[in-house]
């Protein structure tokens, strides 16, 4: 079964991807942060749209506040978690501008 398999590829499930190298890691971190920013970017400004968020308890939120949106997300990626934590701290310290903190 494992005769011809060597390295980390033999330990992963079939179809799993293993990225190595600094460049690929940086690209994955940037993509994760762009996804978080993309979720909240359309709620920015005077013409911002409301978002409908359903949390893990099946509670419905309709809001354009980025702090509420990211508070209800279950973020797993470490770089995206840093963006969410920065937005939470912005909300606690200043009380506003969380969307700008995420989007830019």
mmCIF file of C-alpha atoms in Angstrom:
data_model
loop_
_atom_site.group_PDB
_atom_site.id
_atom_site.type_symbol
_atom_site.label_atom_id
_atom_site.label_comp_id
_atom_site.label_asym_id
_atom_site.label_seq_id
_atom_site.Cartn_x
_atom_site.Cartn_y
_atom_site.Cartn_z
ATOM 1 C CA UNK A 1 0.000 0.000 0.000
ATOM 2 C CA UNK A 2 2.719 2.517 0.971
ATOM 3 C CA UNK A 3 5.539 1.001 -1.090
ATOM 4 C CA UNK A 4 5.943 3.829 -3.571
ATOM 5 C CA UNK A 5 4.753 6.669 -1.334
ATOM 6 C CA UNK A 6 7.310 8.818 0.395
ATOM 7 C CA UNK A 7 7.290 12.157 2.160
ATOM 8 C CA UNK A 8 4.374 14.121 3.465
ATOM 9 C CA UNK A 9 2.198 13.191 0.483
ATOM 10 C CA UNK A 10 1.870 9.670 1.823
ATOM 11 C CA UNK A 11 0.401 10.980 5.099
ATOM 12 C CA UNK A 12 -2.337 13.143 3.586
ATOM 13 C CA UNK A 13 -5.715 12.076 2.313
ATOM 14 C CA UNK A 14 -6.094 11.518 -1.387
ATOM 15 C CA UNK A 15 -6.740 14.829 -3.148
ATOM 16 C CA UNK A 16 -5.263 16.944 -0.334
ATOM 17 C CA UNK A 17 -2.830 19.685 -1.290
ATOM 18 C CA UNK A 18 0.415 20.427 0.496
ATOM 19 C CA UNK A 19 1.952 23.837 -0.049
ATOM 20 C CA UNK A 20 5.579 24.476 0.629
ATOM 21 C CA UNK A 21 7.566 27.608 0.385
ATOM 22 C CA UNK A 22 7.202 31.107 1.660
ATOM 23 C CA UNK A 23 5.601 32.518 -1.485
ATOM 24 C CA UNK A 24 2.702 30.073 -1.438
ATOM 25 C CA UNK A 25 2.089 30.691 2.256
ATOM 26 C CA UNK A 26 1.985 34.428 1.722
ATOM 27 C CA UNK A 27 -0.430 34.015 -1.196
ATOM 28 C CA UNK A 28 -2.789 31.860 0.903
ATOM 29 C CA UNK A 29 -2.724 34.427 3.727
ATOM 30 C CA UNK A 30 -3.510 37.248 1.310
ATOM 31 C CA UNK A 31 -6.385 35.266 -0.225
ATOM 32 C CA UNK A 32 -7.901 34.579 3.204
ATOM 33 C CA UNK A 33 -7.719 38.253 4.178
ATOM 34 C CA UNK A 34 -9.230 39.298 0.852
ATOM 35 C CA UNK A 35 -12.158 36.941 1.463
ATOM 36 C CA UNK A 36 -12.901 38.543 4.836
ATOM 37 C CA UNK A 37 -12.604 42.018 3.310
ATOM 38 C CA UNK A 38 -14.831 41.015 0.389
ATOM 39 C CA UNK A 39 -17.606 39.948 2.750
ATOM 40 C CA UNK A 40 -17.798 43.333 4.413
ATOM 41 C CA UNK A 41 -16.691 45.696 1.632
ATOM 42 C CA UNK A 42 -20.176 46.112 0.127
ATOM 43 C CA UNK A 43 -21.549 47.292 3.471
ATOM 44 C CA UNK A 44 -19.112 50.232 3.549
ATOM 45 C CA UNK A 45 -20.229 53.812 3.080
ATOM 46 C CA UNK A 46 -23.522 55.662 2.763
ATOM 47 C CA UNK A 47 -24.765 53.348 0.006
ATOM 48 C CA UNK A 48 -23.683 50.212 1.850
ATOM 49 C CA UNK A 49 -25.895 47.180 1.625
ATOM 50 C CA UNK A 50 -27.212 45.196 4.568
ATOM 51 C CA UNK A 51 -26.019 41.645 5.094
ATOM 52 C CA UNK A 52 -28.137 38.773 6.315
ATOM 53 C CA UNK A 53 -26.106 36.615 8.720
ATOM 54 C CA UNK A 54 -27.323 33.404 10.329
ATOM 55 C CA UNK A 55 -25.130 32.245 13.205
ATOM 56 C CA UNK A 56 -24.570 28.741 14.573
ATOM 57 C CA UNK A 57 -27.635 29.095 16.835
ATOM 58 C CA UNK A 58 -29.861 29.812 13.796
ATOM 59 C CA UNK A 59 -30.296 33.442 14.893
ATOM 60 C CA UNK A 60 -30.792 35.888 12.033
ATOM 61 C CA UNK A 61 -28.993 39.237 11.869
ATOM 62 C CA UNK A 62 -29.610 41.897 9.223
ATOM 63 C CA UNK A 63 -26.875 44.480 9.518
ATOM 64 C CA UNK A 64 -24.378 46.616 7.668
ATOM 65 C CA UNK A 65 -22.086 46.802 10.694
ATOM 66 C CA UNK A 66 -18.819 44.988 9.984
ATOM 67 C CA UNK A 67 -18.233 44.315 13.682
ATOM 68 C CA UNK A 68 -21.472 42.335 13.900
ATOM 69 C CA UNK A 69 -20.723 40.476 10.684
ATOM 70 C CA UNK A 70 -17.238 39.327 11.719
ATOM 71 C CA UNK A 71 -18.355 38.599 15.291
ATOM 72 C CA UNK A 72 -20.751 35.972 13.965
ATOM 73 C CA UNK A 73 -18.231 34.352 11.596
ATOM 74 C CA UNK A 74 -16.355 31.209 12.560
ATOM 75 C CA UNK A 75 -12.941 31.988 11.103
ATOM 76 C CA UNK A 76 -10.376 29.174 10.993
ATOM 77 C CA UNK A 77 -7.511 30.706 9.004
ATOM 78 C CA UNK A 78 -4.825 32.285 11.237
ATOM 79 C CA UNK A 79 -4.251 35.377 9.072
ATOM 80 C CA UNK A 80 -7.982 35.997 8.718
ATOM 81 C CA UNK A 81 -8.357 35.599 12.487
ATOM 82 C CA UNK A 82 -5.899 38.466 12.943
ATOM 83 C CA UNK A 83 -8.081 40.688 10.756
ATOM 84 C CA UNK A 84 -11.164 39.715 12.778
ATOM 85 C CA UNK A 85 -9.322 40.376 16.050
ATOM 86 C CA UNK A 86 -8.209 43.791 14.768
ATOM 87 C CA UNK A 87 -11.820 44.653 13.933
ATOM 88 C CA UNK A 88 -12.978 43.549 17.392
ATOM 89 C CA UNK A 89 -10.311 45.667 19.076
ATOM 90 C CA UNK A 90 -11.242 48.644 16.878
ATOM 91 C CA UNK A 91 -14.851 48.227 18.022
ATOM 92 C CA UNK A 92 -13.846 48.027 21.689
ATOM 93 C CA UNK A 93 -11.387 50.923 21.655
ATOM 94 C CA UNK A 94 -13.003 53.402 19.262
ATOM 95 C CA UNK A 95 -16.504 52.073 18.739
ATOM 96 C CA UNK A 96 -16.526 52.657 14.995
ATOM 97 C CA UNK A 97 -14.600 52.216 11.713
ATOM 98 C CA UNK A 98 -14.399 48.426 11.886
ATOM 99 C CA UNK A 99 -15.278 48.151 8.215
ATOM 100 C CA UNK A 100 -12.367 50.386 7.279
ATOM 101 C CA UNK A 101 -10.106 48.299 9.494
ATOM 102 C CA UNK A 102 -11.107 45.159 7.583
ATOM 103 C CA UNK A 103 -11.383 46.520 4.057
ATOM 104 C CA UNK A 104 -8.111 48.415 3.882
#
